[in-house]
């Protein structure tokens, strides 16, 4: 049965499954970051998401918005660095959009993704094409929006977002870096995906899987 | 060629916290830990400008050694090579506030700037007044001169910490301290060089090719790779080339007086540093530039990277006077 | 695992000389080169006891950084890891002579003792009066306690240089200075540990197995090998074991007050040193021993060896007072 | 024709050939020293002997004694360290015994070797059996003395000394070290020859070759 809204428990499971997925790919992410950065991206993301999972576990119920806000806080307090600030801002802004909505539906969720992405752009002053997490995030928002207009529910929306995020992440391999540490050694990272974009793809893929599982279960 | 795979740690993930505990215990007369912050054992008098820096760990003695009289008030240490998050920086701002405003000095790196900006915004939200942030950059390898604001922070920032530290200690007001920070920054240039690479202690990822034996110039302070030099370059060649690039970029006027800093990125021997310094002095003398102050040693390290950086700061009388003022940090005294 | 095969040199055989030139130029207010000697820029007043040390190079900042007010008068640098010959030491003795006699402090190594003895004999032949030589040793790994005079010199000798340096500066007479040197030596113990090895810069010979990743305990200051520790030993285990051995050997009485020195043999990060220090403090606290002074940093290095040494010195009031006296060397100030 | 006395020129050629021989084995000597010492023995010996050769070249004539004295000075001033002091003392003491003798014969030379060896023992406070240069020097003196008593001239004396020195150097491989740096890691050097003893053997072998060449030439 189609999942039409995102309650607290579903949002929490999304974070936990993202955490597991990123942890599995942690070494690969750090390796990508070592190409032209400082080699810690996998560690950063795994630690922040693990901390988010712990905090959500002990938290009282404030709906999906609460889960996302807690996740943003975990990013800001656990890892710092570029991705800590940006993912923290992403989840924080997404939480802001969902706040007060008891059971957000697919269109709320797509709007929240858009808010998060806009916040990332404002904070990092980068744009799609600069070889950053935005190259996965921006297409994900677009793909999700298109799926929503085509009448898809959460699972379909999320699957579209995941496919677009992955395509976006893969496309960063061909880009010269224009933001973040990697830009100081512009030739180094040619042929390698941006680590932050790869994390975005992994998170959306974990979410899509979670939604599809949920749908199958209902 | 030069990558150490084992460290004297108990657990890599506990390393930063345990380091802070050990270092604070060894220097209890100068600093103490307040939660996750490194603060002065004896706070600055009321009404003075507080100086805060938030920075990744792995660069010791920066910045844990730079908190103290005539230097910084608060250091907000982040994880290895990672800026702390906005929450920690906000705490640092609050802790440094002695009623005269707070100057947040940020070494220009994407993460550091973003986290600092978030913290400043939160400070405003919480009604903390008089917080100013100055972004510092000096590394000529990281962007061309006409885009100097895009440059990274490097070891030259030592000049800012020292000079602005003295000014704040003497009671300089917030706008004057911020102005001085920008003035020193704009008179400072740095360039690094390294052999081999280091590995991130937690991820274990080497930040470059451990088998590469060429000298790389323009490496970042977190091991971000630079460009390779020929195998034959000797110490004097390297000093000459690097000083040449710094002087070309800085264009100090005739009769300029500069401070020369030679930063040990980690594991260079004092023997190598002294030889490099000797070459740098010769290169500056050839260009008619007078070296009025020199510092050789570890200022901002990159773990145990076998590398170094030269930093030049053109100094006027006021800067020189502040530069010579007493300072007492756990990692730097004068 | 941790051997650097390339150095920032012009030519390995010129490295010591160029180092001396560079270092002296950087610290012209404190030291100058006089032929092959490192001497104070401002000599000690007439009539005081001159302090001389002859030592191999490759241990910087020892001893080039230890010449200055409240410290040594003359350092006679030898080739890398080699004591200077008797001729150089004799020149050093003559240069340090301010009419109050000269104390030659010799770190116990076969070559150092022999060359120093030859120099002292030559000084007598030449009619230079009042030259006394004290052999210093502290390394508990190098001989059992009942044969302590056979022990090697290690980083603990810093305590002797500092305390006797202060005494000589204050005008202590030659017998008193020599007696104090022996007293501090007899109250000092050290023990080292290291990972990996270094290579002699000229011969290129690694002084141990570069592939060995085990921690070795009891290494000498020239990379002479020690005994291996298990792969699992964490920093706290190592600190506890080493402090245990030092305390067992020194047997400080109840209520003893010690100075704790943690020497960086070259390329350890301050992060690791601080963690090791934290463990050492805990180990000493467990044994009821009070740490009254602490120093962490490079004192006597072994090029860029990834290692360290703990040194403990039990101090009475007189020693502590001298220990706290001002000192101003290029590599050590207080 | 038998060589019966050692003039300045022969003594000078002895030092030069010793210098060449040690230089050829320099790496091997440093490698032996790296086993339990500080890895510089070959460098030390090669530098000191090269310096001795240079000084002798520029020196006015003071006979074999002058050559040996200059050589001792080169050891003391060029290398320092244990072997610098000891070889310097050895050559210095040998020079003392030859001093004033215009054309020392084999018996003077054997006596000079004995003086040099005694000085090494006094300065280093080691004895044969401690795994040091003395384990080559002492047998060399003995072998030379026996050959002298058997009526050999310089070439025969030197050959006997060289054979004994080599045997002595080889025997050090089986000894536990009791002097020098190596004694602090007593197990390490088992099975390896002492570097200083090996240098002694090389020097005597170079000398024996030089003498035999000289005899063949006359
Ligand atoms: N200005 C920016 N805008 C958007 N994303 C950025 C920006 N700077 C860095 N990033 C992202 O952050 C990632 C690096 O994250 P991480 O390694 O965790 O932080 P740090 O660079 O501080 O070590 C990059 O791969 C990139 O996707
Ligand atoms: N006390 C001693 N008596 C005799 N020979 C010694 C003594 N100590 C060291 N040696 C000799 O010196 C050699 C080492 O010389 P070298 O490596 O040049 O000096 P160092 O040990 O100072 O680096 C040893 O192999 C040994 O033969
Ligand atoms: Mg990174
Ligand atoms: Mg980072
Ligand atoms: Mg030596
Ligand atoms: Mg040696």
XYZ file of N, CA and C in Angstrom, chain B residues 132-237:
318
model
N 32.709 40.322 15.952
C 33.181 40.560 14.596
C 34.021 39.379 14.153
N 33.968 39.103 12.842
C 34.696 37.966 12.321
C 35.617 38.475 11.217
N 36.879 38.081 11.266
C 37.823 38.414 10.195
C 38.370 37.122 9.613
N 38.258 36.988 8.305
C 38.764 35.804 7.619
C 40.219 36.059 7.211
N 41.078 35.096 7.545
C 42.510 35.258 7.314
C 42.987 34.322 6.217
N 43.810 34.847 5.337
C 44.370 34.021 4.269
C 45.756 34.542 3.944
N 46.597 33.669 3.463
C 47.981 34.068 3.206
C 48.674 33.198 2.173
N 48.101 32.048 1.833
C 48.792 31.041 1.036
C 48.761 31.378 -0.455
N 49.890 31.833 -0.976
C 49.919 32.296 -2.366
C 49.689 31.169 -3.369
N 49.842 29.937 -2.940
C 49.650 28.825 -3.877
C 48.181 28.563 -4.167
N 47.301 29.117 -3.339
C 45.913 28.678 -3.416
C 45.023 29.530 -4.315
N 45.496 30.689 -4.727
C 44.746 31.497 -5.701
C 45.674 32.603 -6.192
N 45.450 33.098 -7.408
C 46.311 34.172 -7.911
C 46.094 35.463 -7.122
N 47.027 36.363 -7.292
C 47.028 37.581 -6.496
C 45.750 38.406 -6.676
N 45.218 38.437 -7.896
C 44.024 39.270 -8.120
C 42.764 38.625 -7.535
N 42.928 37.402 -7.011
C 41.794 36.780 -6.308
C 42.252 36.354 -4.920
N 42.999 37.274 -4.279
C 43.638 36.893 -3.015
C 42.618 36.527 -1.945
N 41.405 37.080 -2.024
C 40.418 36.727 -0.997
C 39.988 35.270 -1.077
N 40.335 34.604 -2.173
C 40.001 33.178 -2.265
C 41.103 32.299 -1.696
N 42.178 32.941 -1.229
C 43.295 32.135 -0.733
C 42.980 31.459 0.600
N 43.742 30.402 0.840
C 43.640 29.634 2.077
C 44.456 30.275 3.199
N 44.109 29.925 4.406
C 44.937 30.287 5.551
C 46.099 29.332 5.679
N 47.261 29.861 6.058
C 48.451 29.037 6.267
C 49.173 29.482 7.526
N 50.441 29.164 7.589
C 51.190 29.414 8.819
C 51.463 30.887 9.056
N 51.275 31.709 8.025
C 51.525 33.142 8.186
C 50.571 33.792 9.160
N 49.484 33.102 9.460
C 48.482 33.686 10.345
C 49.037 33.904 11.740
N 50.131 33.223 12.038
C 50.837 33.466 13.281
C 51.094 34.957 13.502
N 51.430 35.645 12.448
C 51.696 37.081 12.594
C 50.450 37.821 13.081
N 49.296 37.422 12.555
C 48.051 38.061 12.988
C 47.783 37.765 14.457
N 47.883 36.486 14.822
C 47.582 36.128 16.217
C 48.489 36.889 17.177
N 49.765 36.956 16.812
C 50.711 37.598 17.716
C 50.440 39.099 17.842
N 50.283 39.768 16.724
C 50.157 41.233 16.727
C 48.801 41.677 17.272
N 47.747 41.024 16.802
C 46.425 41.401 17.299
C 46.278 40.974 18.758
N 46.914 39.860 19.115
C 46.899 39.427 20.518
C 47.464 40.514 21.423
N 48.558 41.110 20.988
C 49.175 42.171 21.795
C 48.282 43.405 21.849
N 47.667 43.738 20.711
C 46.817 44.926 20.677
C 45.605 44.763 21.602
N 44.976 43.603 21.537
C 43.808 43.370 22.390
C 44.211 43.395 23.856
N 45.380 42.843 24.145
C 45.849 42.817 25.533
C 46.064 44.231 26.062
N 46.536 45.091 25.186
C 46.784 46.484 25.598
C 45.526 47.327 25.669
N 44.408 46.725 25.263
C 43.162 47.469 25.374
C 42.656 48.066 24.077
N 43.222 47.678 22.954
C 42.701 48.130 21.663
C 41.218 47.778 21.532
N 40.434 48.666 20.932
C 38.993 48.424 20.807
C 38.720 47.452 19.661
N 37.488 46.934 19.642
C 37.139 45.923 18.646
C 37.402 46.373 17.207
N 36.945 47.579 16.820
C 37.208 47.959 15.413
C 38.706 48.048 15.123
N 39.487 48.516 16.083
C 40.923 48.647 15.867
C 41.563 47.262 15.760
N 41.106 46.327 16.577
C 41.657 44.968 16.526
C 41.315 44.317 15.188
N 40.075 44.484 14.760
C 39.663 43.874 13.483
C 40.439 44.502 12.330
N 40.590 45.804 12.411
C 41.337 46.519 11.377
C 42.788 46.043 11.326
N 43.380 45.883 12.509
C 44.769 45.420 12.576
C 44.879 43.991 12.022
N 43.904 43.164 12.320
C 43.933 41.790 11.796
C 43.963 41.815 10.276
N 43.143 42.675 9.681
C 43.121 42.775 8.215
C 44.436 43.355 7.688
N 44.972 44.324 8.421
C 46.220 44.946 7.965
C 47.372 43.938 7.989
N 47.477 43.196 9.062
C 48.557 42.202 9.123
C 48.332 41.146 8.036
N 47.117 40.674 7.928
C 46.801 39.691 6.889
C 47.229 40.188 5.516
N 46.886 41.419 5.215
C 47.180 41.934 3.878
C 48.671 42.140 3.644
N 49.443 42.137 4.727
C 50.902 42.259 4.596
C 51.627 40.930 4.716
N 50.874 39.856 4.758
C 51.469 38.540 5.011
C 51.239 37.599 3.835
N 52.256 36.823 3.517
C 52.154 35.801 2.467
C 52.828 34.546 2.959
N 52.332 33.394 2.561
C 53.021 32.154 2.906
C 52.995 31.177 1.744
N 53.909 30.228 1.811
C 53.981 29.170 0.800
C 54.627 27.954 1.460
N 54.077 26.798 1.180
C 54.551 25.581 1.847
C 55.207 24.639 0.859
N 55.962 23.698 1.399
C 56.541 22.626 0.591
C 56.628 21.386 1.461
N 56.580 20.231 0.844
C 56.576 19.003 1.644
C 57.126 17.834 0.856
N 57.517 16.837 1.615
C 57.963 15.555 1.077
C 57.025 14.493 1.618
N 56.574 13.601 0.773
C 55.724 12.530 1.267
C 54.383 13.059 1.722
N 53.731 12.358 2.596
C 52.384 12.723 2.978
C 52.098 12.217 4.381
N 50.920 12.496 4.867
C 50.483 11.927 6.144
C 49.156 11.232 5.912
N 48.744 10.436 6.885
C 47.453 9.764 6.792
C 46.528 10.328 7.854
N 45.275 10.510 7.500
C 44.297 10.913 8.503
C 44.239 9.831 9.580
N 44.430 10.209 10.854
C 44.578 9.184 11.890
C 43.342 8.319 12.096
N 42.190 8.811 11.749
C 40.998 7.974 11.961
C 40.651 7.199 10.704
N 40.576 7.876 9.577
C 40.227 7.140 8.363
C 41.410 6.311 7.858
N 42.624 6.678 8.274
C 43.802 5.954 7.796
C 44.171 6.281 6.359
N 43.456 7.218 5.731
C 43.714 7.546 4.329
C 44.965 8.411 4.169
N 45.964 7.931 3.413
C 47.100 8.802 3.097
C 46.636 9.898 2.139
N 47.076 11.142 2.394
C 46.601 12.290 1.604
C 47.546 12.571 0.458
N 47.785 11.598 -0.339
C 48.736 11.743 -1.426
C 49.372 10.380 -1.599
N 50.336 10.303 -2.490
C 50.965 9.030 -2.790
C 52.152 8.802 -1.856
N 52.044 7.839 -0.940
C 53.122 7.647 0.023
C 54.444 7.249 -0.637
N 54.415 6.787 -1.867
C 55.645 6.360 -2.532
C 56.326 7.507 -3.274
N 55.613 8.600 -3.423
C 56.152 9.727 -4.172
C 57.302 10.373 -3.386
N 58.476 10.467 -4.001
C 59.604 11.070 -3.276
C 59.920 12.479 -3.754
N 59.034 13.047 -4.567
C 59.321 14.403 -5.031
C 58.847 15.430 -4.003
N 59.448 16.594 -4.065
C 59.045 17.698 -3.201
C 57.805 18.327 -3.824
N 56.802 18.568 -3.020
C 55.602 19.213 -3.549
C 55.477 20.592 -2.922
N 55.154 21.562 -3.742
C 55.074 22.952 -3.289
C 53.625 23.410 -3.320
N 53.215 24.083 -2.246
C 51.857 24.611 -2.212
C 50.849 23.679 -1.580
N 51.350 22.776 -0.763
C 50.465 21.876 -0.031
C 49.620 22.650 0.978
N 48.419 22.191 1.250
C 47.581 22.839 2.250
C 47.864 22.327 3.652
N 47.355 23.032 4.648
C 47.675 22.649 6.023
C 46.997 21.360 6.473
N 46.132 20.795 5.646
C 45.576 19.481 5.986
C 46.112 18.435 5.031
N 47.244 18.694 4.409
C 47.832 17.709 3.523
C 47.263 17.755 2.112
N 46.432 18.761 1.819
C 45.928 18.875 0.450
C 47.127 19.008 -0.490
N 47.119 18.247 -1.564
C 48.319 18.158 -2.403
C 48.690 19.460 -3.125
N 49.989 19.581 -3.426
C 50.478 20.728 -4.177
C 51.029 20.292 -5.522
N 51.960 21.066 -6.059
C 52.562 20.672 -7.341
C 54.003 20.227 -7.141
N 54.417 19.279 -7.970
C 55.712 18.639 -7.781
C 56.890 19.432 -8.285
N 57.985 19.299 -7.584
C 59.260 19.873 -7.993
C 60.159 18.755 -8.475
N 61.112 19.106 -9.319
C 62.059 18.112 -9.818
C 62.826 17.407 -8.705
N 63.293 16.215 -9.004
C 64.007 15.386 -8.020
C 65.291 16.046 -7.547
N 65.875 16.906 -8.383
C 67.230 17.367 -8.069
C 67.255 18.594 -7.161
N 66.103 19.235 -6.986
C 66.119 20.499 -6.257
C 66.740 20.325 -4.877
N 67.784 21.091 -4.587
C 68.395 21.087 -3.271
C 67.730 22.126 -2.386
N 68.105 22.142 -1.109
C 67.476 23.052 -0.158
C 67.586 24.507 -0.606
N 68.768 24.908 -1.066
C 68.942 26.310 -1.463
C 68.070 26.669 -2.662
N 67.965 25.747 -3.615
C 67.097 25.992 -4.776
C 65.658 26.212 -4.326
